[in-house]
PDB file of C-alpha atoms in Angstrom:
ATOM      1  CA  MET A   1      -0.113  -0.099  -0.081  1.00  0.00           C
ATOM      2  CA  LEU A   2       2.613   2.873   0.954  1.00  0.00           C
ATOM      3  CA  ILE A   3       4.741   1.979  -2.485  1.00  0.00           C
ATOM      4  CA  GLN A   4       1.512   2.729  -4.345  1.00  0.00           C
ATOM      5  CA  THR A   5       0.706   5.912  -3.018  1.00  0.00           C
ATOM      6  CA  ILE A   6       4.847   7.166  -2.396  1.00  0.00           C
ATOM      7  CA  ASP A   7       4.255   9.107  -5.403  1.00  0.00           C
ATOM      8  CA  LYS A   8       0.909  10.485  -4.657  1.00  0.00           C
ATOM      9  CA  SER A   9      -0.307  13.926  -3.506  1.00  0.00           C
ATOM     10  CA  THR A  10      -3.220  15.473  -2.593  1.00  0.00           C
ATOM     11  CA  ASN A  11      -4.995  17.469  -5.710  1.00  0.00           C
ATOM     12  CA  LEU A  12      -6.315  19.992  -3.367  1.00  0.00           C
ATOM     13  CA  ALA A  13      -5.366  21.299   0.209  1.00  0.00           C
ATOM     14  CA  TRP A  14      -7.364  23.956   2.711  1.00  0.00           C
ATOM     15  CA  VAL A  15      -4.938  26.011   4.423  1.00  0.00           C
ATOM     16  CA  ALA A  16      -7.849  27.743   6.863  1.00  0.00           C
ATOM     17  CA  GLN A  17      -6.152  30.819   8.293  1.00  0.00           C
ATOM     18  CA  ARG A  18      -8.085  32.165  11.613  1.00  0.00           C
ATOM     19  CA  ARG A  19      -6.283  35.167  13.948  1.00  0.00           C
ATOM     20  CA  LEU A  20      -4.994  33.185  16.478  1.00  0.00           C
ATOM     21  CA  GLN A  21      -7.284  34.906  19.274  1.00  0.00           C
ATOM     22  CA  GLY A  22     -10.362  34.764  17.685  1.00  0.00           C
ATOM     23  CA  ARG A  23      -9.743  30.877  17.462  1.00  0.00           C
ATOM     24  CA  LEU A  24      -8.842  30.949  21.121  1.00  0.00           C
ATOM     25  CA  ASN A  25     -11.147  32.406  22.424  1.00  0.00           C
ATOM     26  CA  ALA A  26     -14.009  30.276  20.699  1.00  0.00           C
ATOM     27  CA  ASN A  27     -13.321  28.174  22.797  1.00  0.00           C
ATOM     28  CA  GLY A  28     -13.938  29.931  25.950  1.00  0.00           C
ATOM     29  CA  GLU A  29     -11.706  29.331  28.956  1.00  0.00           C
ATOM     30  CA  ALA A  30     -11.503  25.432  28.190  1.00  0.00           C
ATOM     31  CA  ARG A  31      -7.655  25.384  26.349  1.00  0.00           C
ATOM     32  CA  ASP A  32      -6.253  21.545  25.971  1.00  0.00           C
ATOM     33  CA  ARG A  33      -2.389  20.959  26.014  1.00  0.00           C
ATOM     34  CA  PHE A  34      -2.025  22.127  22.644  1.00  0.00           C
ATOM     35  CA  GLU A  35      -4.277  25.168  22.633  1.00  0.00           C
ATOM     36  CA  GLN A  36      -2.037  26.229  25.646  1.00  0.00           C
ATOM     37  CA  GLU A  37       1.159  26.509  23.936  1.00  0.00           C
ATOM     38  CA  ARG A  38       2.465  29.783  23.670  1.00  0.00           C
ATOM     39  CA  SER A  39       1.772  32.664  20.675  1.00  0.00           C
ATOM     40  CA  ALA A  40       5.080  32.026  18.848  1.00  0.00           C
ATOM     41  CA  PHE A  41       4.547  28.496  18.308  1.00  0.00           C
ATOM     42  CA  PHE A  42       1.616  28.823  16.252  1.00  0.00           C
ATOM     43  CA  GLU A  43       3.016  31.707  14.642  1.00  0.00           C
ATOM     44  CA  ALA A  44       6.130  29.267  13.054  1.00  0.00           C
ATOM     45  CA  VAL A  45       2.605  26.428  12.448  1.00  0.00           C
ATOM     46  CA  ARG A  46       1.074  29.199  10.504  1.00  0.00           C
ATOM     47  CA  SER A  47       3.723  30.866   8.355  1.00  0.00           C
ATOM     48  CA  ALA A  48       5.148  27.127   7.565  1.00  0.00           C
ATOM     49  CA  TYR A  49       1.851  26.316   6.590  1.00  0.00           C
ATOM     50  CA  LEU A  50       1.542  29.338   4.579  1.00  0.00           C
ATOM     51  CA  GLU A  51       4.917  29.088   2.941  1.00  0.00           C
ATOM     52  CA  ARG A  52       3.693  25.358   1.806  1.00  0.00           C
ATOM     53  CA  ALA A  53       0.427  26.502   0.123  1.00  0.00           C
ATOM     54  CA  SER A  54       2.408  29.812  -1.550  1.00  0.00           C
ATOM     55  CA  SER A  55       4.991  27.184  -2.660  1.00  0.00           C
ATOM     56  CA  ALA A  56       2.334  24.808  -4.057  1.00  0.00           C
ATOM     57  CA  PRO A  57      -0.551  27.316  -5.169  1.00  0.00           C
ATOM     58  CA  GLN A  58      -1.935  24.794  -7.973  1.00  0.00           C
ATOM     59  CA  ARG A  59      -2.503  22.541  -4.822  1.00  0.00           C
ATOM     60  CA  MET A  60      -3.693  24.373  -1.766  1.00  0.00           C
ATOM     61  CA  ALA A  61      -5.356  27.214  -1.123  1.00  0.00           C
ATOM     62  CA  VAL A  62      -5.508  29.539   1.658  1.00  0.00           C
ATOM     63  CA  ILE A  63      -9.033  30.648   3.112  1.00  0.00           C
ATOM     64  CA  ASP A  64      -9.284  33.423   5.452  1.00  0.00           C
ATOM     65  CA  ALA A  65     -11.402  31.919   7.777  1.00  0.00           C
ATOM     66  CA  ASP A  66     -11.950  34.799  10.146  1.00  0.00           C
ATOM     67  CA  ALA A  67     -15.587  34.926   9.403  1.00  0.00           C
ATOM     68  CA  SER A  68     -19.273  33.509  10.275  1.00  0.00           C
ATOM     69  CA  LEU A  69     -19.636  29.781   9.428  1.00  0.00           C
ATOM     70  CA  GLU A  70     -22.084  30.363   6.485  1.00  0.00           C
ATOM     71  CA  ILE A  71     -19.433  32.986   4.877  1.00  0.00           C
ATOM     72  CA  VAL A  72     -16.065  30.681   5.603  1.00  0.00           C
ATOM     73  CA  GLN A  73     -18.544  27.258   3.959  1.00  0.00           C
ATOM     74  CA  ALA A  74     -19.283  30.028   1.096  1.00  0.00           C
ATOM     75  CA  ARG A  75     -15.830  31.008   0.655  1.00  0.00           C
ATOM     76  CA  LEU A  76     -14.671  26.746   0.646  1.00  0.00           C
ATOM     77  CA  ALA A  77     -17.202  26.301  -1.723  1.00  0.00           C
ATOM     78  CA  ALA A  78     -16.505  29.213  -4.127  1.00  0.00           C
ATOM     79  CA  CYS A  79     -12.492  27.444  -3.768  1.00  0.00           C
ATOM     80  CA  LEU A  80     -13.691  24.060  -4.870  1.00  0.00           C
ATOM     81  CA  GLU A  81     -15.404  24.813  -7.704  1.00  0.00           C
ATOM     82  CA  ALA A  82     -12.863  27.176  -9.343  1.00  0.00           C
ATOM     83  CA  ARG A  83     -10.396  24.067  -8.834  1.00  0.00           C
ATOM     84  CA  VAL A  84     -12.670  21.347  -9.738  1.00  0.00           C
ATOM     85  CA  THR A  85     -14.501  22.327 -12.469  1.00  0.00           C
ATOM     86  CA  PRO A  86     -11.850  22.913 -15.092  1.00  0.00           C
ATOM     87  CA  TRP A  87     -11.274  18.955 -14.312  1.00  0.00           C
ATOM     88  CA  LEU A  88     -14.886  18.351 -15.598  1.00  0.00           C
TER      89      LEU A  88
END
């Protein structure tokens, strides 16, 4: 199984970008071990994902997730439609 997928990559991956404070406030006071990391950790992870997305824009799309669920869903749908339509 591993050998069959070793040269494969995803056709599309989304990077949901959201302000750190907005994400942490979403859960109120209940923070798990991951959410207790310092902001520098989250900034490093965010930077790595954005760098990866910029190096492969045909495979990775950055979505602004600092909005209501309905707006984020609409952004995802628009991105998916734009990427899938050429394949049809």
